[in-house]
Amino acid sequence: MSTRKLVCGNWKMNGLKADSVALVRALAERMAAAPPACDVMVCPPFTAIDRVVAAASGSAIAVGGQDCHAAASGAHTGDISAPMLRDLGCAAVILGHSERRTNHGETDAQVRAKAAAARQAGLVAIVAIGETLAQREAGETLRVVAGQLRGSLPEGASAADTVIAYEPVWAIGTGRTPSPADVAQVHEAILADARAIMGETKSAGLRVLYGGSVTPANAQSFLTLASVGGALVGGASLKADQFWSIIQTCP
Ligand code: 13P
């Protein structure tokens, strides 16, 4: 577990092999010239992980997956297991992203089983939670994220093997964000809930990332908050200069 903040790029379903390698090389060059104050990770599509791991080798860039199956192996056509990600050189995997929850109907129970599998395989589970616009407008944000957190964390989860990503669904890819004060309120509630779920010792140092329309222009306003342990960046992580600018705002 690190006490440094973590800036993680979620590349989603973007980039062919050459694009992915060029992007990670550009990032590695910038990081070699000016080592950042935070940990840096990129989560390429499955098809590019092998090459991105090779291109990132020797740099401080960690690589993660964007999803995994709850089983280690078996008759699951089209799925990828946590040990397979680990075998490729991944250090972590994003689980329960709202695009998985919406497009693939993933439930908290499934996310929890995947997080347990990730842990078993030696991967850090980056568990994503967040409310919809309707839930926010109905004043249900804290109740929704508390429920997702409790439902998605596996038995025995600790800050050493778990990162939480708070991503309001309405902020993803929209250019809209909560205010830093709103983000701080939700992150403080998540940290308190995590203490209650994991216990004081296991939750110590837990990193809660903010995600949703993070840009070079707004990154500092989130990353300088004490309750924000880093950022999960989508669109802006696909441009080396933008992602690098975000990383550099880390205190
Ligand atoms: P954007 O940064 O494109 O809004 O995406 C956020 C996200 O979903 C990261 O997982």
GROMACS .gro file of C-alpha atoms and ligand atoms in nm:
model
  261
    1MET     CA    1   0.000   0.000   0.000
    2SER     CA    2   0.128   0.344  -0.089
    3THR     CA    3   0.043   0.672   0.072
    4ARG     CA    4   0.104   0.847  -0.258
    5LYS     CA    5  -0.194   0.944  -0.466
    6LEU     CA    6  -0.271   0.734  -0.773
    7VAL     CA    7  -0.357   0.873  -1.115
    8CYS     CA    8  -0.499   0.596  -1.329
    9GLY     CA    9  -0.594   0.616  -1.696
   10ASN     CA   10  -0.889   0.406  -1.808
   11TRP     CA   11  -0.847   0.379  -2.184
   12LYS     CA   12  -1.180   0.195  -2.220
   13MET     CA   13  -1.231   0.047  -2.571
   14ASN     CA   14  -0.980   0.273  -2.742
   15GLY     CA   15  -0.654   0.218  -2.923
   16LEU     CA   16  -0.506  -0.041  -3.153
   17LYS     CA   17  -0.172  -0.196  -3.062
   18ALA     CA   18   0.043   0.078  -3.213
   19ASP     CA   19  -0.162   0.361  -3.058
   20SER     CA   20  -0.138   0.204  -2.714
   21VAL     CA   21   0.236   0.151  -2.734
   22ALA     CA   22   0.293   0.506  -2.861
   23LEU     CA   23   0.082   0.647  -2.578
   24VAL     CA   24   0.260   0.459  -2.301
   25ARG     CA   25   0.601   0.538  -2.449
   26ALA     CA   26   0.517   0.910  -2.461
   27LEU     CA   27   0.409   0.894  -2.098
   28ALA     CA   28   0.717   0.698  -1.990
   29GLU     CA   29   0.943   0.957  -2.155
   30ARG     CA   30   0.779   1.242  -1.964
   31MET     CA   31   0.795   1.050  -1.638
   32ALA     CA   32   1.162   0.965  -1.683
   33ALA     CA   33   1.245   1.331  -1.735
   34ALA     CA   34   1.044   1.450  -1.434
   35PRO     CA   35   0.942   1.178  -1.186
   36PRO     CA   36   0.589   1.259  -1.065
   37ALA     CA   37   0.473   1.293  -0.704
   38CYS     CA   38   0.204   1.028  -0.751
   39ASP     CA   39   0.174   0.667  -0.863
   40VAL     CA   40   0.072   0.627  -1.228
   41MET     CA   41  -0.124   0.344  -1.388
   42VAL     CA   42  -0.282   0.284  -1.727
   43CYS     CA   43  -0.560   0.035  -1.803
   44PRO     CA   44  -0.551  -0.049  -2.175
   45PRO     CA   45  -0.799  -0.275  -2.355
   46PHE     CA   46  -0.718  -0.646  -2.307
   47THR     CA   47  -0.574  -0.668  -2.659
   48ALA     CA   48  -0.300  -0.415  -2.586
   49ILE     CA   49  -0.203  -0.514  -2.231
   50ASP     CA   50   0.085  -0.741  -2.331
   51ARG     CA   51   0.250  -0.477  -2.548
   52VAL     CA   52   0.182  -0.194  -2.304
   53VAL     CA   53   0.341  -0.394  -2.020
   54ALA     CA   54   0.648  -0.449  -2.238
   55ALA     CA   55   0.665  -0.083  -2.342
   56ALA     CA   56   0.622   0.034  -1.981
   57SER     CA   57   0.890  -0.200  -1.851
   58GLY     CA   58   1.168  -0.006  -1.678
   59SER     CA   59   0.935   0.288  -1.616
   60ALA     CA   60   0.727   0.364  -1.305
   61ILE     CA   61   0.402   0.305  -1.497
   62ALA     CA   62   0.185   0.022  -1.362
   63VAL     CA   63  -0.065  -0.153  -1.588
   64GLY     CA   64  -0.416  -0.272  -1.504
   65GLY     CA   65  -0.710  -0.446  -1.668
   66GLN     CA   66  -1.060  -0.303  -1.708
   67ASP     CA   67  -1.256  -0.608  -1.591
   68CYS     CA   68  -1.211  -0.974  -1.504
   69HIS     CA   69  -1.424  -1.282  -1.449
   70ALA     CA   70  -1.493  -1.409  -1.098
   71ALA     CA   71  -1.361  -1.757  -1.184
   72ALA     CA   72  -0.993  -1.836  -1.234
   73SER     CA   73  -1.064  -2.048  -1.545
   74GLY     CA   74  -1.343  -2.245  -1.708
   75ALA     CA   75  -1.614  -2.243  -1.974
   76HIS     CA   76  -1.667  -1.867  -2.000
   77THR     CA   77  -1.637  -1.778  -2.367
   78GLY     CA   78  -1.502  -1.430  -2.423
   79ASP     CA   79  -1.409  -1.366  -2.061
   80ILE     CA   80  -1.068  -1.297  -1.907
   81SER     CA   81  -0.967  -1.414  -1.559
   82ALA     CA   82  -0.773  -1.236  -1.288
   83PRO     CA   83  -0.480  -1.485  -1.307
   84MET     CA   84  -0.461  -1.416  -1.684
   85LEU     CA   85  -0.426  -1.042  -1.613
   86ARG     CA   86  -0.165  -1.113  -1.350
   87ASP     CA   87   0.016  -1.340  -1.594
   88LEU     CA   88   0.035  -1.052  -1.844
   89GLY     CA   89   0.198  -0.829  -1.585
   90CYS     CA   90  -0.104  -0.638  -1.456
   91ALA     CA   91  -0.092  -0.501  -1.103
   92ALA     CA   92  -0.462  -0.414  -1.076
   93VAL     CA   93  -0.802  -0.437  -1.238
   94ILE     CA   94  -1.093  -0.192  -1.254
   95LEU     CA   95  -1.415  -0.360  -1.142
   96GLY     CA   96  -1.776  -0.246  -1.141
   97HIS     CA   97  -1.724   0.053  -1.369
   98SER     CA   98  -2.063   0.210  -1.440
   99GLU     CA   99  -2.025   0.116  -1.808
  100ARG     CA  100  -2.000  -0.250  -1.701
  101ARG     CA  101  -2.287  -0.211  -1.455
  102THR     CA  102  -2.504  -0.046  -1.724
  103ASN     CA  103  -2.399  -0.225  -2.044
  104HIS     CA  104  -2.352  -0.569  -1.891
  105GLY     CA  105  -2.594  -0.556  -1.600
  106GLU     CA  106  -2.322  -0.616  -1.342
  107THR     CA  107  -2.450  -0.626  -0.986
  108ASP     CA  108  -2.273  -0.545  -0.661
  109ALA     CA  109  -2.262  -0.919  -0.585
  110GLN     CA  110  -2.082  -0.987  -0.915
  111VAL     CA  111  -1.838  -0.703  -0.855
  112ARG     CA  112  -1.771  -0.842  -0.509
  113ALA     CA  113  -1.699  -1.190  -0.651
  114LYS     CA  114  -1.467  -1.037  -0.912
  115ALA     CA  115  -1.288  -0.834  -0.645
  116ALA     CA  116  -1.235  -1.150  -0.441
  117ALA     CA  117  -1.090  -1.320  -0.752
  118ALA     CA  118  -0.862  -1.024  -0.816
  119ARG     CA  119  -0.735  -1.035  -0.461
  120GLN     CA  120  -0.679  -1.409  -0.483
  121ALA     CA  121  -0.471  -1.353  -0.797
  122GLY     CA  122  -0.260  -1.082  -0.633
  123LEU     CA  123  -0.422  -0.791  -0.815
  124VAL     CA  124  -0.540  -0.468  -0.657
  125ALA     CA  125  -0.915  -0.430  -0.716
  126ILE     CA  126  -1.013  -0.079  -0.822
  127VAL     CA  127  -1.380  -0.091  -0.729
  128ALA     CA  128  -1.591   0.175  -0.901
  129ILE     CA  129  -1.908   0.315  -0.747
  130GLY     CA  130  -2.122   0.623  -0.812
  131GLU     CA  131  -2.472   0.759  -0.833
  132THR     CA  132  -2.685   0.845  -1.137
  133LEU     CA  133  -2.813   1.198  -1.197
  134ALA     CA  134  -3.163   1.098  -1.083
  135GLN     CA  135  -3.021   0.957  -0.760
  136ARG     CA  136  -2.818   1.273  -0.697
  137GLU     CA  137  -3.117   1.497  -0.765
  138ALA     CA  138  -3.324   1.287  -0.525
  139GLY     CA  139  -3.060   1.343  -0.254
  140GLU     CA  140  -2.968   0.973  -0.250
  141THR     CA  141  -2.596   0.998  -0.334
  142LEU     CA  142  -2.454   0.898   0.003
  143ARG     CA  143  -2.704   0.616   0.050
  144VAL     CA  144  -2.635   0.479  -0.300
  145VAL     CA  145  -2.256   0.483  -0.273
  146ALA     CA  146  -2.268   0.334   0.078
  147GLY     CA  147  -2.482   0.049  -0.054
  148GLN     CA  148  -2.256  -0.012  -0.353
  149LEU     CA  149  -1.949  -0.008  -0.131
  150ARG     CA  150  -2.092  -0.255   0.119
  151GLY     CA  151  -2.219  -0.480  -0.161
  152SER     CA  152  -1.903  -0.472  -0.373
  153LEU     CA  153  -1.623  -0.519  -0.119
  154PRO     CA  154  -1.519  -0.880  -0.061
  155GLU     CA  155  -1.455  -1.033   0.279
  156GLY     CA  156  -1.113  -0.938   0.409
  157ALA     CA  157  -1.062  -0.646   0.168
  158SER     CA  158  -0.798  -0.402   0.285
  159ALA     CA  159  -0.631  -0.084   0.166
  160ALA     CA  160  -0.339  -0.298   0.047
  161ASP     CA  161  -0.550  -0.479  -0.213
  162THR     CA  162  -0.836  -0.237  -0.275
  163VAL     CA  163  -0.876   0.109  -0.424
  164ILE     CA  164  -1.218   0.275  -0.448
  165ALA     CA  165  -1.308   0.491  -0.749
  166TYR     CA  166  -1.594   0.734  -0.692
  167GLU     CA  167  -1.735   0.810  -1.036
  168PRO     CA  168  -2.071   0.988  -1.049
  169VAL     CA  169  -2.237   0.833  -1.356
  170TRP     CA  170  -2.357   1.175  -1.476
  171ALA     CA  171  -2.000   1.312  -1.473
  172ILE     CA  172  -1.850   1.039  -1.695
  173GLY     CA  173  -1.767   1.170  -2.041
  174THR     CA  174  -2.004   1.466  -2.004
  175GLY     CA  175  -1.775   1.755  -1.912
  176ARG     CA  176  -1.984   1.800  -1.598
  177THR     CA  177  -1.837   1.741  -1.252
  178PRO     CA  178  -1.946   1.779  -0.891
  179SER     CA  179  -1.784   2.073  -0.711
  180PRO     CA  180  -1.469   1.993  -0.512
  181ALA     CA  181  -1.677   2.045  -0.196
  182ASP     CA  182  -1.931   1.787  -0.317
  183VAL     CA  183  -1.649   1.544  -0.402
  184ALA     CA  184  -1.493   1.594  -0.057
  185GLN     CA  185  -1.828   1.524   0.111
  186VAL     CA  186  -1.878   1.196  -0.077
  187HIS     CA  187  -1.514   1.086  -0.031
  188GLU     CA  188  -1.529   1.152   0.343
  189ALA     CA  189  -1.847   0.946   0.364
  190ILE     CA  190  -1.685   0.663   0.163
  191LEU     CA  191  -1.379   0.664   0.390
  192ALA     CA  192  -1.604   0.650   0.698
  193ASP     CA  193  -1.812   0.368   0.544
  194ALA     CA  194  -1.494   0.180   0.451
  195ARG     CA  195  -1.370   0.209   0.809
  196ALA     CA  196  -1.696   0.058   0.930
  197ILE     CA  197  -1.681  -0.225   0.673
  198MET     CA  198  -1.309  -0.311   0.675
  199GLY     CA  199  -1.220  -0.201   1.025
  200GLU     CA  200  -0.979   0.069   1.135
  201THR     CA  201  -0.658  -0.121   1.061
  202LYS     CA  202  -0.746  -0.266   0.723
  203SER     CA  203  -0.892   0.060   0.593
  204ALA     CA  204  -0.594   0.273   0.699
  205GLY     CA  205  -0.449   0.451   0.397
  206LEU     CA  206  -0.735   0.349   0.163
  207ARG     CA  207  -0.719   0.546  -0.160
  208VAL     CA  208  -1.047   0.678  -0.296
  209LEU     CA  209  -1.002   0.809  -0.651
  210TYR     CA  210  -1.232   1.065  -0.809
  211GLY     CA  211  -1.338   0.997  -1.168
  212GLY     CA  212  -1.565   1.175  -1.415
  213SER     CA  213  -1.456   1.443  -1.664
  214VAL     CA  214  -1.117   1.501  -1.499
  215THR     CA  215  -0.915   1.742  -1.716
  216PRO     CA  216  -0.589   1.934  -1.682
  217ALA     CA  217  -0.804   2.238  -1.595
  218ASN     CA  218  -0.993   2.083  -1.301
  219ALA     CA  219  -0.757   1.807  -1.180
  220GLN     CA  220  -0.582   2.017  -0.917
  221SER     CA  221  -0.912   2.116  -0.753
  222PHE     CA  222  -0.980   1.747  -0.683
  223LEU     CA  223  -0.629   1.609  -0.632
  224THR     CA  224  -0.538   1.860  -0.363
  225LEU     CA  225  -0.831   1.746  -0.143
  226ALA     CA  226  -0.710   1.536   0.152
  227SER     CA  227  -0.992   1.282   0.104
  228VAL     CA  228  -0.910   1.234  -0.265
  229GLY     CA  229  -0.649   0.962  -0.307
  230GLY     CA  230  -0.611   1.013  -0.680
  231ALA     CA  231  -0.802   1.023  -1.007
  232LEU     CA  232  -0.948   0.776  -1.253
  233VAL     CA  233  -0.926   0.946  -1.590
  234GLY     CA  234  -1.106   0.842  -1.908
  235GLY     CA  235  -1.095   1.065  -2.216
  236ALA     CA  236  -0.806   1.284  -2.101
  237SER     CA  237  -0.587   0.977  -2.043
  238LEU     CA  238  -0.583   0.906  -2.417
  239LYS     CA  239  -0.367   1.212  -2.488
  240ALA     CA  240  -0.018   1.192  -2.336
  241ASP     CA  241   0.007   1.568  -2.284
  242GLN     CA  242  -0.330   1.595  -2.113
  243PHE     CA  243  -0.272   1.293  -1.892
  244TRP     CA  244   0.073   1.418  -1.802
  245SER     CA  245  -0.067   1.761  -1.712
  246ILE     CA  246  -0.317   1.592  -1.479
  247ILE     CA  247  -0.042   1.384  -1.317
  248GLN     CA  248   0.163   1.696  -1.258
  249THR     CA  249  -0.113   1.859  -1.054
  250CYS     CA  250  -0.069   1.590  -0.788
  251PRO     CA  251   0.062   1.739  -0.465
  25213P     P1  252  -1.403   1.053  -1.847
  25213P     O1  253  -1.277   1.102  -1.780
  25213P     O2  254  -1.392   1.042  -1.994
  25213P     O3  255  -1.522   1.131  -1.801
  25213P     O4  256  -1.425   0.903  -1.796
  25213P     C1  257  -1.420   0.877  -1.660
  25213P     C2  258  -1.420   0.732  -1.640
  25213P     O5  259  -1.519   0.665  -1.662
  25213P     C3  260  -1.295   0.669  -1.594
  25213P     O6  261  -1.316   0.538  -1.555
   0.00000   0.00000   0.00000
